[in-house]
Amino acid sequence: MSEIAGKTVIITGASSGLGEATARMLADKGARLMLAARREDRLKTLTDSINAAGGEASYQVADVTDRNAMQALADQTRETYGRIDVLIANAGLMQLAPLDKLKVDEWDAMIDINIKGVLYGLAAVLPTMREQQSGHIINLSSVAGHTVFPGAAVYSATKYAVKALSEGIRQESNGEIRATNISPGAVETELTDHITDPGAQEAANELYSVAIGSDAIARAITYAIEQPGDVDVNELIIRPTQQQL
């Protein structure tokens, strides 16, 4: 039997891109899914599609920047499935621009989603995982969480923070909670759609010209989850073969 079959998995940012690809892949392997995002129409379509194909999925509209919403998501997951085995903290925002453009509102938005969103998810599921004495936190960082490049200083700072949180979870796990930090390179998602600076958008388009499909990251997440309970895959970096950054 697959190590994934029967596990209850929460996925944030599940309405498109990496979240959607991961949801479909885990459903095929027998996971019980709670899908979360802000766009209810897409969540409902995805949930209906998974269930129609013989999978098991529910959804809840949730904004990761709202701590109460994240707690409600965890509560609903436990009410629906009885436990929480995995949290995939996938929701993220990338808005690139040189620092001297002073896009402070975009800095705030990235901090709220990329850092606070991860923390609020952790706060919501950690008590249940401690009670179960088992669990798995999978955080989506980025290659920008390993190297800084012009126009990405704040985005990189948020993704370095995600990497630090993943390591903190590992060190404080007490042998109960697995921690996986996954750092994608250029992947086909909506991530570049939110860049407002023309120069940064041009650079991102060039970088993403070699982007790989979301399934590549879904396979990495699946690999981490399906390891036996005494195996903790802590760090994965997945880039297109042609990507230099």
PDB file of C-alpha atoms in Angstrom:
ATOM      1  CA  MET A   1       0.000   0.000   0.000  1.00  0.00           C
ATOM      2  CA  SER A   2       1.177   3.523  -0.788  1.00  0.00           C
ATOM      3  CA  GLU A   3       2.422   5.567   2.176  1.00  0.00           C
ATOM      4  CA  ILE A   4       0.102   8.303   0.874  1.00  0.00           C
ATOM      5  CA  ALA A   5      -3.139   6.314   0.797  1.00  0.00           C
ATOM      6  CA  GLY A   6      -5.519   7.451   3.530  1.00  0.00           C
ATOM      7  CA  LYS A   7      -3.433  10.420   4.626  1.00  0.00           C
ATOM      8  CA  THR A   8      -5.264  13.696   5.174  1.00  0.00           C
ATOM      9  CA  VAL A   9      -3.533  16.521   3.312  1.00  0.00           C
ATOM     10  CA  ILE A  10      -4.239  20.254   3.394  1.00  0.00           C
ATOM     11  CA  ILE A  11      -3.023  22.201   0.356  1.00  0.00           C
ATOM     12  CA  THR A  12      -3.044  26.004   0.326  1.00  0.00           C
ATOM     13  CA  GLY A  13      -2.973  27.825  -2.976  1.00  0.00           C
ATOM     14  CA  ALA A  14      -4.729  24.779  -4.411  1.00  0.00           C
ATOM     15  CA  SER A  15      -6.793  26.494  -7.087  1.00  0.00           C
ATOM     16  CA  SER A  16      -4.112  26.526  -9.800  1.00  0.00           C
ATOM     17  CA  GLY A  17      -0.499  25.788 -10.695  1.00  0.00           C
ATOM     18  CA  LEU A  18       1.550  23.715  -8.261  1.00  0.00           C
ATOM     19  CA  GLY A  19      -1.331  23.335  -5.829  1.00  0.00           C
ATOM     20  CA  GLU A  20      -3.713  21.965  -8.429  1.00  0.00           C
ATOM     21  CA  ALA A  21      -1.117  19.611  -9.933  1.00  0.00           C
ATOM     22  CA  THR A  22      -0.205  18.315  -6.481  1.00  0.00           C
ATOM     23  CA  ALA A  23      -3.848  17.818  -5.537  1.00  0.00           C
ATOM     24  CA  ARG A  24      -4.517  15.697  -8.606  1.00  0.00           C
ATOM     25  CA  MET A  25      -1.387  13.601  -8.109  1.00  0.00           C
ATOM     26  CA  LEU A  26      -1.999  12.941  -4.417  1.00  0.00           C
ATOM     27  CA  ALA A  27      -5.658  12.136  -5.069  1.00  0.00           C
ATOM     28  CA  ASP A  28      -4.569   9.478  -7.562  1.00  0.00           C
ATOM     29  CA  LYS A  29      -2.480   7.927  -4.778  1.00  0.00           C
ATOM     30  CA  GLY A  30      -5.359   7.797  -2.313  1.00  0.00           C
ATOM     31  CA  ALA A  31      -4.859  10.913  -0.185  1.00  0.00           C
ATOM     32  CA  ARG A  32      -7.851  12.594   1.437  1.00  0.00           C
ATOM     33  CA  LEU A  33      -7.615  16.252   0.451  1.00  0.00           C
ATOM     34  CA  MET A  34      -8.716  19.547   1.926  1.00  0.00           C
ATOM     35  CA  LEU A  35      -8.112  22.173  -0.746  1.00  0.00           C
ATOM     36  CA  ALA A  36      -7.807  25.833   0.183  1.00  0.00           C
ATOM     37  CA  ALA A  37      -7.508  29.062  -1.797  1.00  0.00           C
ATOM     38  CA  ARG A  38      -9.377  32.326  -2.272  1.00  0.00           C
ATOM     39  CA  ARG A  39     -11.075  31.506  -5.593  1.00  0.00           C
ATOM     40  CA  GLU A  40     -14.082  29.344  -4.773  1.00  0.00           C
ATOM     41  CA  ASP A  41     -15.092  28.690  -8.371  1.00  0.00           C
ATOM     42  CA  ARG A  42     -11.744  27.069  -9.155  1.00  0.00           C
ATOM     43  CA  LEU A  43     -11.692  25.149  -5.882  1.00  0.00           C
ATOM     44  CA  LYS A  44     -15.151  23.739  -6.561  1.00  0.00           C
ATOM     45  CA  THR A  45     -14.243  22.735 -10.120  1.00  0.00           C
ATOM     46  CA  LEU A  46     -11.072  20.988  -8.956  1.00  0.00           C
ATOM     47  CA  THR A  47     -12.811  19.251  -6.051  1.00  0.00           C
ATOM     48  CA  ASP A  48     -15.642  18.022  -8.273  1.00  0.00           C
ATOM     49  CA  SER A  49     -13.137  16.757 -10.845  1.00  0.00           C
ATOM     50  CA  ILE A  50     -11.149  14.798  -8.252  1.00  0.00           C
ATOM     51  CA  ASN A  51     -14.245  13.260  -6.692  1.00  0.00           C
ATOM     52  CA  ALA A  52     -15.687  12.352 -10.087  1.00  0.00           C
ATOM     53  CA  ALA A  53     -12.447  10.507 -10.862  1.00  0.00           C
ATOM     54  CA  GLY A  54     -12.774   8.426  -7.692  1.00  0.00           C
ATOM     55  CA  GLY A  55     -10.643  10.550  -5.383  1.00  0.00           C
ATOM     56  CA  GLU A  56     -11.610  12.115  -2.072  1.00  0.00           C
ATOM     57  CA  ALA A  57     -11.502  15.887  -1.767  1.00  0.00           C
ATOM     58  CA  SER A  58     -13.225  18.729   0.043  1.00  0.00           C
ATOM     59  CA  TYR A  59     -12.503  22.440  -0.092  1.00  0.00           C
ATOM     60  CA  GLN A  60     -12.678  25.562   2.001  1.00  0.00           C
ATOM     61  CA  VAL A  61     -12.185  29.129   0.885  1.00  0.00           C
ATOM     62  CA  ALA A  62      -9.326  30.554   2.939  1.00  0.00           C
ATOM     63  CA  ASP A  63      -6.913  33.478   2.806  1.00  0.00           C
ATOM     64  CA  VAL A  64      -3.560  32.479   4.324  1.00  0.00           C
ATOM     65  CA  THR A  65      -3.047  36.040   5.607  1.00  0.00           C
ATOM     66  CA  ASP A  66      -6.074  35.634   7.887  1.00  0.00           C
ATOM     67  CA  ARG A  67      -5.150  33.671  10.991  1.00  0.00           C
ATOM     68  CA  ASN A  68      -8.767  32.964  11.885  1.00  0.00           C
ATOM     69  CA  ALA A  69      -9.420  31.617   8.399  1.00  0.00           C
ATOM     70  CA  MET A  70      -6.442  29.283   8.669  1.00  0.00           C
ATOM     71  CA  GLN A  71      -7.635  28.024  12.038  1.00  0.00           C
ATOM     72  CA  ALA A  72     -11.083  27.450  10.569  1.00  0.00           C
ATOM     73  CA  LEU A  73      -9.463  25.510   7.729  1.00  0.00           C
ATOM     74  CA  ALA A  74      -7.663  23.221  10.167  1.00  0.00           C
ATOM     75  CA  ASP A  75     -10.811  22.800  12.258  1.00  0.00           C
ATOM     76  CA  GLN A  76     -12.879  21.896   9.202  1.00  0.00           C
ATOM     77  CA  THR A  77     -10.241  19.413   8.051  1.00  0.00           C
ATOM     78  CA  ARG A  78     -10.281  17.678  11.399  1.00  0.00           C
ATOM     79  CA  GLU A  79     -14.080  17.666  11.476  1.00  0.00           C
ATOM     80  CA  THR A  80     -14.238  16.197   7.968  1.00  0.00           C
ATOM     81  CA  TYR A  81     -11.459  13.626   8.167  1.00  0.00           C
ATOM     82  CA  GLY A  82     -10.663  13.227  11.862  1.00  0.00           C
ATOM     83  CA  ARG A  83      -6.973  14.149  11.620  1.00  0.00           C
ATOM     84  CA  ILE A  84      -4.358  16.211   9.761  1.00  0.00           C
ATOM     85  CA  ASP A  85      -1.352  14.345   8.398  1.00  0.00           C
ATOM     86  CA  VAL A  86       0.222  16.821   5.980  1.00  0.00           C
ATOM     87  CA  LEU A  87       0.146  20.571   5.410  1.00  0.00           C
ATOM     88  CA  ILE A  88       1.462  21.761   2.052  1.00  0.00           C
ATOM     89  CA  ALA A  89       2.056  25.506   2.449  1.00  0.00           C
ATOM     90  CA  ASN A  90       2.004  26.363  -1.228  1.00  0.00           C
ATOM     91  CA  ALA A  91       0.309  29.776  -1.405  1.00  0.00           C
ATOM     92  CA  GLY A  92       2.826  32.418  -2.423  1.00  0.00           C
ATOM     93  CA  LEU A  93       3.338  35.763  -4.137  1.00  0.00           C
ATOM     94  CA  MET A  94       6.255  36.988  -6.273  1.00  0.00           C
ATOM     95  CA  GLN A  95       6.405  40.693  -7.063  1.00  0.00           C
ATOM     96  CA  LEU A  96       9.836  41.651  -8.355  1.00  0.00           C
ATOM     97  CA  ALA A  97      11.258  45.172  -8.592  1.00  0.00           C
ATOM     98  CA  PRO A  98      14.460  47.007  -7.627  1.00  0.00           C
ATOM     99  CA  LEU A  99      14.423  48.224  -4.040  1.00  0.00           C
ATOM    100  CA  ASP A 100      14.659  51.876  -5.044  1.00  0.00           C
ATOM    101  CA  LYS A 101      11.301  51.624  -6.803  1.00  0.00           C
ATOM    102  CA  LEU A 102       9.930  51.630  -3.229  1.00  0.00           C
ATOM    103  CA  LYS A 103       7.034  49.286  -3.889  1.00  0.00           C
ATOM    104  CA  VAL A 104       6.332  49.089  -0.174  1.00  0.00           C
ATOM    105  CA  ASP A 105       2.771  47.819  -0.601  1.00  0.00           C
ATOM    106  CA  GLU A 106       4.150  44.879  -2.590  1.00  0.00           C
ATOM    107  CA  TRP A 107       6.765  44.229   0.101  1.00  0.00           C
ATOM    108  CA  ASP A 108       3.971  44.084   2.687  1.00  0.00           C
ATOM    109  CA  ALA A 109       1.896  41.736   0.547  1.00  0.00           C
ATOM    110  CA  MET A 110       4.791  39.306   0.057  1.00  0.00           C
ATOM    111  CA  ILE A 111       5.611  39.326   3.761  1.00  0.00           C
ATOM    112  CA  ASP A 112       1.957  38.708   4.643  1.00  0.00           C
ATOM    113  CA  ILE A 113       1.476  35.809   2.210  1.00  0.00           C
ATOM    114  CA  ASN A 114       4.926  34.212   2.030  1.00  0.00           C
ATOM    115  CA  ILE A 115       5.909  34.437   5.705  1.00  0.00           C
ATOM    116  CA  LYS A 116       2.836  35.092   7.832  1.00  0.00           C
ATOM    117  CA  GLY A 117       0.784  32.740   5.680  1.00  0.00           C
ATOM    118  CA  VAL A 118       3.216  29.907   6.393  1.00  0.00           C
ATOM    119  CA  LEU A 119       3.242  30.737  10.097  1.00  0.00           C
ATOM    120  CA  TYR A 120      -0.553  30.918  10.351  1.00  0.00           C
ATOM    121  CA  GLY A 121      -0.838  27.527   8.676  1.00  0.00           C
ATOM    122  CA  LEU A 122       1.718  26.085  11.067  1.00  0.00           C
ATOM    123  CA  ALA A 123      -0.096  27.549  14.072  1.00  0.00           C
ATOM    124  CA  ALA A 124      -3.358  26.023  12.881  1.00  0.00           C
ATOM    125  CA  VAL A 125      -2.128  22.449  12.388  1.00  0.00           C
ATOM    126  CA  LEU A 126       0.666  22.078  14.935  1.00  0.00           C
ATOM    127  CA  PRO A 127      -1.544  21.325  17.973  1.00  0.00           C
ATOM    128  CA  THR A 128      -3.288  18.506  16.094  1.00  0.00           C
ATOM    129  CA  MET A 129      -0.004  17.041  14.887  1.00  0.00           C
ATOM    130  CA  ARG A 130       1.422  17.163  18.411  1.00  0.00           C
ATOM    131  CA  GLU A 131      -1.672  15.417  19.713  1.00  0.00           C
ATOM    132  CA  GLN A 132      -1.300  12.738  17.031  1.00  0.00           C
ATOM    133  CA  GLN A 133       2.472  12.584  17.600  1.00  0.00           C
ATOM    134  CA  SER A 134       2.867  12.621  13.844  1.00  0.00           C
ATOM    135  CA  GLY A 135       2.624  15.011  10.929  1.00  0.00           C
ATOM    136  CA  HIS A 136       4.418  16.495   7.957  1.00  0.00           C
ATOM    137  CA  ILE A 137       4.892  20.170   7.054  1.00  0.00           C
ATOM    138  CA  ILE A 138       5.899  20.849   3.445  1.00  0.00           C
ATOM    139  CA  ASN A 139       6.852  24.450   2.709  1.00  0.00           C
ATOM    140  CA  LEU A 140       7.289  25.865  -0.776  1.00  0.00           C
ATOM    141  CA  SER A 141      10.321  28.137  -0.820  1.00  0.00           C
ATOM    142  CA  SER A 142      12.187  28.979  -4.050  1.00  0.00           C
ATOM    143  CA  VAL A 143      15.631  29.021  -5.608  1.00  0.00           C
ATOM    144  CA  ALA A 144      15.347  32.678  -4.556  1.00  0.00           C
ATOM    145  CA  GLY A 145      15.536  31.353  -1.002  1.00  0.00           C
ATOM    146  CA  HIS A 146      19.069  30.172  -1.761  1.00  0.00           C
ATOM    147  CA  THR A 147      20.415  33.042  -3.868  1.00  0.00           C
ATOM    148  CA  VAL A 148      19.568  36.732  -4.276  1.00  0.00           C
ATOM    149  CA  PHE A 149      19.371  38.434  -7.645  1.00  0.00           C
ATOM    150  CA  PRO A 150      18.630  42.049  -8.700  1.00  0.00           C
ATOM    151  CA  GLY A 151      14.985  42.971  -8.341  1.00  0.00           C
ATOM    152  CA  ALA A 152      14.231  40.061  -6.030  1.00  0.00           C
ATOM    153  CA  ALA A 153      15.672  41.200  -2.707  1.00  0.00           C
ATOM    154  CA  VAL A 154      12.377  41.262  -0.799  1.00  0.00           C
ATOM    155  CA  TYR A 155      11.002  38.148  -2.466  1.00  0.00           C
ATOM    156  CA  SER A 156      14.263  36.365  -1.679  1.00  0.00           C
ATOM    157  CA  ALA A 157      14.085  37.573   1.916  1.00  0.00           C
ATOM    158  CA  THR A 158      10.640  36.000   2.309  1.00  0.00           C
ATOM    159  CA  LYS A 159      11.789  32.722   0.785  1.00  0.00           C
ATOM    160  CA  TYR A 160      14.933  32.606   2.931  1.00  0.00           C
ATOM    161  CA  ALA A 161      12.526  32.994   5.847  1.00  0.00           C
ATOM    162  CA  VAL A 162      10.488  30.024   4.649  1.00  0.00           C
ATOM    163  CA  LYS A 163      13.671  27.954   4.459  1.00  0.00           C
ATOM    164  CA  ALA A 164      14.567  29.014   8.021  1.00  0.00           C
ATOM    165  CA  LEU A 165      11.100  28.079   9.281  1.00  0.00           C
ATOM    166  CA  SER A 166      11.373  24.663   7.650  1.00  0.00           C
ATOM    167  CA  GLU A 167      14.659  24.031   9.423  1.00  0.00           C
ATOM    168  CA  GLY A 168      13.193  25.274  12.694  1.00  0.00           C
ATOM    169  CA  ILE A 169      10.309  22.833  12.396  1.00  0.00           C
ATOM    170  CA  ARG A 170      12.785  20.020  11.776  1.00  0.00           C
ATOM    171  CA  GLN A 171      14.917  20.891  14.793  1.00  0.00           C
ATOM    172  CA  GLU A 172      11.902  21.191  17.080  1.00  0.00           C
ATOM    173  CA  SER A 173      10.108  18.122  15.722  1.00  0.00           C
ATOM    174  CA  ASN A 174      10.898  15.862  18.702  1.00  0.00           C
ATOM    175  CA  GLY A 175      10.930  13.009  16.229  1.00  0.00           C
ATOM    176  CA  GLU A 176       7.210  13.478  15.545  1.00  0.00           C
ATOM    177  CA  ILE A 177       6.845  15.950  12.682  1.00  0.00           C
ATOM    178  CA  ARG A 178       8.615  15.722   9.356  1.00  0.00           C
ATOM    179  CA  ALA A 179       9.700  18.942   7.659  1.00  0.00           C
ATOM    180  CA  THR A 180      10.351  19.372   3.951  1.00  0.00           C
ATOM    181  CA  ASN A 181      11.505  22.555   2.223  1.00  0.00           C
ATOM    182  CA  ILE A 182      10.958  22.496  -1.542  1.00  0.00           C
ATOM    183  CA  SER A 183      12.590  25.179  -3.680  1.00  0.00           C
ATOM    184  CA  PRO A 184      11.331  25.380  -7.271  1.00  0.00           C
ATOM    185  CA  GLY A 185      13.096  27.238 -10.023  1.00  0.00           C
ATOM    186  CA  ALA A 186      11.176  28.428 -13.076  1.00  0.00           C
ATOM    187  CA  VAL A 187       7.904  26.507 -13.164  1.00  0.00           C
ATOM    188  CA  GLU A 188       4.779  27.111 -15.231  1.00  0.00           C
ATOM    189  CA  THR A 189       2.451  28.824 -12.748  1.00  0.00           C
ATOM    190  CA  GLU A 190       0.675  32.156 -12.284  1.00  0.00           C
ATOM    191  CA  LEU A 191       3.560  33.418 -10.139  1.00  0.00           C
ATOM    192  CA  THR A 192       4.889  35.891 -12.712  1.00  0.00           C
ATOM    193  CA  ASP A 193       1.434  37.361 -13.380  1.00  0.00           C
ATOM    194  CA  HIS A 194       1.673  39.687 -10.374  1.00  0.00           C
ATOM    195  CA  ILE A 195       4.885  41.524 -11.352  1.00  0.00           C
ATOM    196  CA  THR A 196       4.104  45.203 -11.958  1.00  0.00           C
ATOM    197  CA  ASP A 197       7.582  46.545 -12.733  1.00  0.00           C
ATOM    198  CA  PRO A 198       8.227  46.418 -16.516  1.00  0.00           C
ATOM    199  CA  GLY A 199      11.948  45.736 -16.231  1.00  0.00           C
ATOM    200  CA  ALA A 200      11.451  42.979 -13.689  1.00  0.00           C
ATOM    201  CA  GLN A 201       8.656  41.497 -15.796  1.00  0.00           C
ATOM    202  CA  GLU A 202      10.945  41.363 -18.836  1.00  0.00           C
ATOM    203  CA  ALA A 203      13.688  39.637 -16.820  1.00  0.00           C
ATOM    204  CA  ALA A 204      11.181  37.152 -15.379  1.00  0.00           C
ATOM    205  CA  ASN A 205       9.815  36.359 -18.830  1.00  0.00           C
ATOM    206  CA  GLU A 206      13.326  35.559 -20.016  1.00  0.00           C
ATOM    207  CA  LEU A 207      14.014  33.352 -16.997  1.00  0.00           C
ATOM    208  CA  TYR A 208      10.692  31.560 -17.348  1.00  0.00           C
ATOM    209  CA  SER A 209      11.183  30.883 -21.047  1.00  0.00           C
ATOM    210  CA  VAL A 210      12.645  27.516 -19.994  1.00  0.00           C
ATOM    211  CA  ALA A 211      10.003  26.833 -17.315  1.00  0.00           C
ATOM    212  CA  ILE A 212       9.091  23.244 -16.548  1.00  0.00           C
ATOM    213  CA  GLY A 213       5.587  21.969 -15.793  1.00  0.00           C
ATOM    214  CA  SER A 214       3.952  22.061 -12.375  1.00  0.00           C
ATOM    215  CA  ASP A 215       3.916  18.261 -12.339  1.00  0.00           C
ATOM    216  CA  ALA A 216       7.669  18.324 -11.690  1.00  0.00           C
ATOM    217  CA  ILE A 217       7.067  19.893  -8.281  1.00  0.00           C
ATOM    218  CA  ALA A 218       4.034  17.709  -7.618  1.00  0.00           C
ATOM    219  CA  ARG A 219       6.269  14.667  -8.106  1.00  0.00           C
ATOM    220  CA  ALA A 220       8.794  16.071  -5.621  1.00  0.00           C
ATOM    221  CA  ILE A 221       6.085  16.672  -3.023  1.00  0.00           C
ATOM    222  CA  THR A 222       4.705  13.193  -3.612  1.00  0.00           C
ATOM    223  CA  TYR A 223       8.181  11.707  -3.194  1.00  0.00           C
ATOM    224  CA  ALA A 224       8.637  13.428   0.177  1.00  0.00           C
ATOM    225  CA  ILE A 225       5.260  12.276   1.508  1.00  0.00           C
ATOM    226  CA  GLU A 226       5.519   8.679   0.336  1.00  0.00           C
ATOM    227  CA  GLN A 227       8.724   7.941   2.240  1.00  0.00           C
ATOM    228  CA  PRO A 228       8.380   5.678   5.296  1.00  0.00           C
ATOM    229  CA  GLY A 229       7.658   7.447   8.559  1.00  0.00           C
ATOM    230  CA  ASP A 230      11.258   7.221   9.765  1.00  0.00           C
ATOM    231  CA  VAL A 231      12.566   9.017   6.646  1.00  0.00           C
ATOM    232  CA  ASP A 232      12.455  12.824   6.549  1.00  0.00           C
ATOM    233  CA  VAL A 233      13.258  14.455   3.204  1.00  0.00           C
ATOM    234  CA  ASN A 234      14.341  17.901   4.363  1.00  0.00           C
ATOM    235  CA  GLU A 235      15.429  19.786   1.256  1.00  0.00           C
ATOM    236  CA  LEU A 236      14.714  19.564  -2.468  1.00  0.00           C
ATOM    237  CA  ILE A 237      15.705  22.079  -5.171  1.00  0.00           C
ATOM    238  CA  ILE A 238      14.083  21.518  -8.564  1.00  0.00           C
ATOM    239  CA  ARG A 239      15.139  23.603 -11.566  1.00  0.00           C
ATOM    240  CA  PRO A 240      14.740  23.336 -15.317  1.00  0.00           C
ATOM    241  CA  THR A 241      17.859  21.679 -16.719  1.00  0.00           C
ATOM    242  CA  GLN A 242      18.546  24.847 -18.724  1.00  0.00           C
ATOM    243  CA  GLN A 243      18.135  27.284 -15.824  1.00  0.00           C
ATOM    244  CA  GLN A 244      21.409  28.797 -14.604  1.00  0.00           C
ATOM    245  CA  LEU A 245      20.093  30.880 -11.684  1.00  0.00           C
TER     246      LEU A 245
END
